Amino acid sequence: MAEDKMPFIGKLIILIVIVGCLAGGYYFLAGKSSNSSSTPNDTPNSTSTSSNQWKGNAVEIGIAYGTEKKTWLEWAVQEFAKTPDGEKIKINLIPSGSQEGAQALVAGDKKIHVWAPASSLYKDTFVLDWQTKYNNNPILKEDS
């Protein structure tokens, strides 16, 4: 029984790492831009109830996924939304078949930032199509 849950846990950990990296990158970049644009009159309000309250626009991340992952992805997004970083990042889940998601990415769909296909069967075709169109590798890092 524990073997059945391992793929789910592994996928959940990967999703959390991806979202965490994106949140960390955004936090790092947003912090630099807000510090450089502050003026001497911009002083913290001492009567503020929470210094961690987000005041900017949320960053949106689109995740195209195989519908087999729907239940656990929806759960993970709901749990992430409860965190402080979840207030700053809106995750849009885009149900899509593996082939349709890959074709949308190659076509330049700007709504998709992460592609989580149902299986790796379509990966080679996707990589070949991407390399033909963009002359580079779409997968920056991959675990075997």
Coordinates of N, CA and C in Angstrom, one line a residue:
M1 N 0.8 -1.2 0.0 CA 0.0 0.0 0.0 C 0.9 1.3 0.0
A2 N 2.0 1.2 0.7 CA 2.9 2.4 0.8 C 3.5 2.7 -0.6
E3 N 3.6 1.6 -1.4 CA 4.2 1.8 -2.8 C 3.2 2.6 -3.6
D4 N 1.9 2.5 -3.4 CA 0.9 3.2 -4.2 C 1.0 4.7 -3.9
K5 N 1.3 5.1 -2.7 CA 1.3 6.5 -2.3 C 2.6 7.2 -2.7
M6 N 3.6 6.5 -2.9 CA 4.9 7.1 -3.2 C 4.9 8.0 -4.4
P7 N 4.4 7.6 -5.5 CA 4.3 8.5 -6.7 C 3.6 9.8 -6.4
F8 N 2.5 9.7 -5.7 CA 1.7 10.9 -5.3 C 2.6 11.8 -4.5
I9 N 3.2 11.3 -3.5 CA 4.0 12.1 -2.6 C 5.2 12.7 -3.3
G10 N 5.8 11.9 -4.2 CA 6.9 12.4 -5.0 C 6.5 13.6 -5.9
K11 N 5.3 13.4 -6.5 CA 4.8 14.5 -7.4 C 4.4 15.7 -6.6
L12 N 3.9 15.5 -5.4 CA 3.5 16.7 -4.5 C 4.8 17.4 -4.1
I13 N 5.8 16.7 -3.8 CA 7.1 17.3 -3.4 C 7.6 18.1 -4.5
I14 N 7.6 17.6 -5.7 CA 8.1 18.3 -6.9 C 7.3 19.5 -7.1
L15 N 6.0 19.5 -7.0 CA 5.1 20.6 -7.2 C 5.5 21.7 -6.2
I16 N 5.6 21.3 -4.9 CA 5.9 22.3 -3.9 C 7.3 22.9 -4.1
V17 N 8.3 22.2 -4.6 CA 9.6 22.7 -4.9 C 9.5 23.7 -6.0
I18 N 8.8 23.4 -7.1 CA 8.6 24.3 -8.2 C 8.0 25.6 -7.8
V19 N 6.9 25.5 -7.1 CA 6.1 26.7 -6.7 C 7.0 27.5 -5.7
G20 N 7.7 26.8 -4.8 CA 8.6 27.5 -3.9 C 9.7 28.2 -4.6
C21 N 10.3 27.6 -5.6 CA 11.3 28.3 -6.4 C 10.8 29.5 -7.1
L22 N 9.6 29.4 -7.7 CA 9.0 30.5 -8.3 C 8.7 31.6 -7.4
A23 N 8.2 31.2 -6.2 CA 7.8 32.2 -5.2 C 9.1 32.9 -4.7
G24 N 10.2 32.1 -4.4 CA 11.4 32.7 -4.0 C 12.0 33.6 -5.0
G25 N 12.0 33.2 -6.2 CA 12.5 34.1 -7.3 C 11.7 35.4 -7.4
Y26 N 10.4 35.3 -7.3 CA 9.6 36.5 -7.4 C 9.9 37.4 -6.2
Y27 N 10.0 36.8 -5.0 CA 10.2 37.5 -3.8 C 11.6 38.3 -3.9
F28 N 12.6 37.6 -4.4 CA 13.9 38.1 -4.5 C 13.9 39.3 -5.5
L29 N 13.2 39.1 -6.7 CA 13.2 40.2 -7.7 C 12.3 41.3 -7.2
A30 N 11.1 41.0 -6.6 CA 10.2 42.1 -6.2 C 10.8 42.9 -5.1
G31 N 11.6 42.3 -4.2 CA 12.3 43.0 -3.1 C 13.3 44.0 -3.6
K32 N 14.0 43.6 -4.7 CA 15.0 44.5 -5.2 C 14.3 45.7 -5.9
S33 N 13.3 45.5 -6.6 CA 12.6 46.6 -7.3 C 11.9 47.5 -6.4
S34 N 11.3 47.0 -5.3 CA 10.7 47.9 -4.4 C 11.7 48.7 -3.5
N35 N 12.8 48.1 -3.2 CA 13.8 48.8 -2.5 C 14.4 50.0 -3.3
S36 N 14.6 49.8 -4.6 CA 15.3 50.8 -5.4 C 14.3 51.9 -5.7
S37 N 13.0 51.7 -5.6 CA 12.1 52.8 -6.0 C 11.5 53.5 -4.8
S38 N 12.0 53.2 -3.6 CA 11.5 53.8 -2.4 C 12.1 55.2 -2.2
T39 N 11.3 56.1 -1.6 CA 11.7 57.5 -1.4 C 11.9 57.7 0.1
P40 N 12.6 58.7 0.5 CA 12.8 59.0 1.9 C 11.5 59.1 2.7
N41 N 10.5 59.5 2.1 CA 9.2 59.7 2.8 C 8.5 58.3 3.0
D42 N 9.0 57.3 2.4 CA 8.3 56.0 2.5 C 8.8 55.3 3.8
T43 N 8.2 55.6 4.9 CA 8.6 55.0 6.1 C 7.5 54.0 6.6
P44 N 7.9 52.9 7.2 CA 7.0 51.9 7.7 C 6.0 52.5 8.6
N45 N 4.7 52.1 8.5 CA 3.7 52.5 9.4 C 3.7 51.7 10.7
S46 N 4.0 52.3 11.8 CA 4.1 51.6 13.1 C 2.8 51.1 13.6
T47 N 1.7 51.6 13.1 CA 0.4 51.1 13.5 C -0.1 49.9 12.7
S48 N 0.6 49.5 11.7 CA 0.2 48.4 10.9 C 0.1 47.1 11.7
T49 N -0.9 46.3 11.5 CA -1.2 45.1 12.2 C -0.3 44.0 11.8
S50 N 0.1 43.9 10.5 CA 0.9 42.8 10.0 C 1.9 43.4 9.0
S51 N 3.2 43.1 9.3 CA 4.2 43.6 8.4 C 4.4 42.6 7.2
N52 N 3.8 41.5 7.3 CA 3.9 40.5 6.2 C 2.7 40.5 5.2
Q53 N 1.8 41.4 5.4 CA 0.6 41.5 4.6 C 1.0 42.0 3.2
W54 N 0.6 41.2 2.2 CA 1.0 41.5 0.8 C 0.2 42.7 0.3
K55 N 0.8 43.7 -0.3 CA 0.1 44.9 -0.8 C 0.2 45.0 -2.4
G56 N 0.9 44.1 -3.0 CA 1.1 44.2 -4.5 C 0.1 43.3 -5.2
N57 N 0.3 43.3 -6.5 CA -0.6 42.4 -7.3 C 0.0 41.0 -7.2
A58 N -0.9 40.0 -7.3 CA -0.5 38.6 -7.3 C 0.2 38.2 -8.6
V59 N 1.2 37.4 -8.5 CA 1.8 36.8 -9.7 C 1.0 35.6 -10.1
E60 N 0.7 35.5 -11.4 CA 0.0 34.3 -11.8 C 0.8 33.3 -12.5
I61 N 0.7 32.1 -12.2 CA 1.4 31.0 -12.8 C 0.4 30.0 -13.3
G62 N 0.6 29.7 -14.6 CA -0.3 28.7 -15.2 C 0.3 27.3 -15.3
I63 N -0.4 26.3 -14.8 CA 0.1 24.9 -14.8 C -0.8 24.1 -15.7
A64 N -0.3 23.7 -16.8 CA -1.1 22.7 -17.7 C -0.8 21.3 -17.2
Y65 N -1.8 20.5 -16.9 CA -1.6 19.2 -16.3 C -2.5 18.2 -17.0
G66 N -2.0 17.0 -16.9 CA -2.8 15.8 -17.3 C -4.0 15.7 -16.3
T67 N -5.1 15.4 -16.8 CA -6.3 15.4 -15.9 C -6.2 14.3 -14.8
E68 N -5.3 13.3 -15.0 CA -5.2 12.3 -14.0 C -4.6 12.9 -12.7
K69 N -4.0 14.1 -12.8 CA -3.4 14.8 -11.6 C -4.4 15.8 -11.0
K70 N -5.6 15.9 -11.5 CA -6.5 17.0 -11.0 C -6.7 17.0 -9.5
T71 N -7.0 15.9 -8.9 CA -7.4 15.9 -7.5 C -6.2 16.4 -6.6
W72 N -5.1 15.8 -6.8 CA -4.0 16.2 -5.9 C -3.4 17.6 -6.3
L73 N -3.5 18.0 -7.5 CA -3.1 19.4 -7.9 C -4.0 20.4 -7.2
E74 N -5.3 20.2 -7.3 CA -6.2 21.1 -6.7 C -6.0 21.2 -5.2
W75 N -5.8 20.1 -4.6 CA -5.5 20.1 -3.1 C -4.2 20.8 -2.8
A76 N -3.1 20.6 -3.6 CA -1.9 21.3 -3.4 C -2.0 22.8 -3.6
V77 N -2.8 23.2 -4.6 CA -3.0 24.6 -4.8 C -3.7 25.3 -3.6
Q78 N -4.8 24.6 -3.1 CA -5.5 25.1 -2.0 C -4.6 25.2 -0.8
E79 N -3.8 24.2 -0.5 CA -2.9 24.3 0.6 C -1.9 25.4 0.5
F80 N -1.3 25.6 -0.7 CA -0.4 26.6 -1.0 C -1.0 28.0 -0.8
A81 N -2.3 28.1 -1.2 CA -3.0 29.4 -1.1 C -3.1 29.9 0.4
K82 N -3.0 28.9 1.3 CA -3.2 29.2 2.7 C -1.9 29.8 3.3
T83 N -0.8 29.7 2.6 CA 0.5 30.1 3.1 C 0.8 31.6 2.8
P84 N 1.7 32.3 3.4 CA 2.0 33.7 3.1 C 2.4 33.9 1.6
D85 N 3.2 33.0 1.1 CA 3.6 33.1 -0.3 C 2.3 32.8 -1.2
G86 N 1.4 32.0 -0.8 CA 0.2 31.8 -1.5 C -0.7 33.0 -1.7
E87 N -0.5 34.0 -0.8 CA -1.2 35.2 -1.0 C -0.7 36.1 -2.1
K88 N 0.6 35.8 -2.5 CA 1.3 36.6 -3.5 C 1.3 35.9 -4.9
I89 N 1.0 34.6 -4.9 CA 1.0 33.9 -6.1 C -0.3 33.2 -6.4
K90 N -0.9 33.5 -7.6 CA -2.1 32.8 -7.9 C -1.8 31.7 -9.0
I91 N -2.2 30.5 -8.7 CA -1.9 29.4 -9.6 C -3.1 29.1 -10.3
N92 N -3.0 29.1 -11.7 CA -4.1 28.8 -12.5 C -3.9 27.4 -13.1
L93 N -4.8 26.5 -12.7 CA -4.7 25.1 -13.2 C -5.4 25.0 -14.6
I94 N -4.7 24.4 -15.5 CA -5.2 24.3 -16.9 C -5.3 22.9 -17.3
P95 N -6.4 22.2 -17.2 CA -6.5 20.8 -17.5 C -6.3 20.6 -19.0
S96 N -5.4 19.7 -19.3 CA -5.0 19.5 -20.7 C -4.4 18.2 -20.9
G97 N -4.7 17.6 -22.0 CA -4.0 16.3 -22.4 C -2.5 16.6 -22.6
S98 N -1.7 15.5 -22.5 CA -0.3 15.7 -22.7 C 0.0 16.3 -24.0
Q99 N -0.6 15.8 -25.1 CA -0.3 16.3 -26.4 C -0.8 17.7 -26.6
E100 N -2.0 18.0 -26.1 CA -2.5 19.4 -26.2 C -1.7 20.4 -25.5
G101 N -1.2 20.0 -24.3 CA -0.4 20.9 -23.5 C 0.9 21.2 -24.2
A102 N 1.5 20.1 -24.7 CA 2.8 20.3 -25.5 C 2.7 21.2 -26.7
Q103 N 1.6 20.9 -27.4 CA 1.3 21.7 -28.6 C 1.1 23.2 -28.3
A104 N 0.4 23.5 -27.2 CA 0.2 24.8 -26.8 C 1.5 25.5 -26.4
L105 N 2.3 24.8 -25.7 CA 3.6 25.4 -25.4 C 4.5 25.7 -26.6
V106 N 4.5 24.8 -27.5 CA 5.3 25.0 -28.8 C 4.7 26.2 -29.6
A107 N 3.4 26.3 -29.5 CA 2.7 27.4 -30.2 C 2.9 28.8 -29.5
G108 N 3.4 28.8 -28.3 CA 3.7 30.0 -27.6 C 2.6 30.5 -26.7
D109 N 1.8 29.6 -26.2 CA 0.8 29.9 -25.2 C 1.4 30.5 -24.0
K110 N 1.1 31.8 -23.7 CA 1.7 32.6 -22.6 C 1.0 32.3 -21.3
K111 N -0.1 31.6 -21.3 CA -0.8 31.2 -20.1 C -0.2 30.1 -19.3
I112 N 0.6 29.3 -20.1 CA 1.2 28.1 -19.5 C 2.7 28.4 -19.1
H113 N 3.0 28.2 -17.8 CA 4.4 28.4 -17.4 C 5.0 27.0 -16.9
V114 N 4.2 26.1 -16.6 CA 4.6 24.8 -16.1 C 3.7 23.7 -16.8
W115 N 4.4 22.7 -17.4 CA 3.7 21.6 -18.0 C 3.9 20.3 -17.3
A116 N 2.8 19.7 -16.8 CA 2.9 18.5 -16.0 C 2.1 17.4 -16.7
P117 N 2.6 16.8 -17.8 CA 1.9 15.8 -18.5 C 1.6 14.6 -17.7
A118 N 0.6 13.8 -18.2 CA 0.2 12.6 -17.5 C 1.3 11.5 -17.6
S119 N 2.0 11.5 -18.6 CA 3.2 10.6 -18.7 C 4.3 11.2 -19.6
S120 N 5.4 10.5 -19.6 CA 6.5 11.0 -20.4 C 6.5 10.5 -21.8
L121 N 5.5 9.8 -22.2 CA 5.4 9.2 -23.6 C 5.5 10.3 -24.7
Y122 N 5.0 11.4 -24.4 CA 5.0 12.5 -25.5 C 6.2 13.4 -25.4
K123 N 7.1 13.2 -24.4 CA 8.2 14.1 -24.2 C 9.1 14.2 -25.4
D124 N 9.5 13.1 -26.0 CA 10.5 13.1 -27.1 C 9.9 13.9 -28.3
T125 N 8.7 13.8 -28.5 CA 8.0 14.5 -29.6 C 8.0 16.0 -29.3
F126 N 7.6 16.3 -28.0 CA 7.6 17.7 -27.6 C 9.0 18.4 -27.7
V127 N 10.0 17.7 -27.2 CA 11.4 18.2 -27.3 C 11.8 18.5 -28.7
L128 N 11.5 17.5 -29.6 CA 11.9 17.7 -31.0 C 11.1 18.9 -31.6
D129 N 9.8 19.0 -31.4 CA 9.1 20.1 -31.9 C 9.6 21.4 -31.4
W130 N 9.9 21.5 -30.1 CA 10.4 22.7 -29.5 C 11.8 23.1 -30.1
Q131 N 12.7 22.1 -30.2 CA 14.0 22.4 -30.8 C 13.9 22.8 -32.2
T132 N 13.0 22.3 -33.0 CA 12.8 22.6 -34.4 C 12.4 24.1 -34.5
K133 N 11.5 24.5 -33.6 CA 11.0 25.9 -33.7 C 11.9 26.9 -33.0
Y134 N 12.4 26.6 -31.8 CA 13.2 27.6 -31.0 C 14.7 27.4 -31.0
N135 N 15.2 26.3 -31.5 CA 16.6 26.0 -31.6 C 17.3 25.9 -30.2
N136 N 16.5 25.5 -29.2 CA 17.1 25.2 -27.9 C 16.3 24.2 -27.1
N137 N 16.8 23.8 -26.0 CA 16.2 22.7 -25.2 C 15.1 23.3 -24.3
P138 N 13.9 22.8 -24.3 CA 12.9 23.3 -23.4 C 13.0 22.8 -22.0
I139 N 13.8 21.8 -21.7 CA 13.9 21.2 -20.4 C 15.3 21.6 -19.9
L140 N 15.2 22.5 -18.9 CA 16.5 23.0 -18.3 C 17.2 22.0 -17.4
K141 N 16.4 21.3 -16.6 CA 16.9 20.3 -15.7 C 16.0 19.2 -15.6
E142 N 16.5 18.0 -15.5 CA 15.6 16.8 -15.5 C 16.2 15.7 -14.6
D143 N 15.4 15.2 -13.7 CA 15.9 14.0 -12.9 C 15.5 12.7 -13.7
S144 N 16.4 11.8 -13.6 CA 16.2 10.5 -14.4 C 15.5 9.5 -13.6

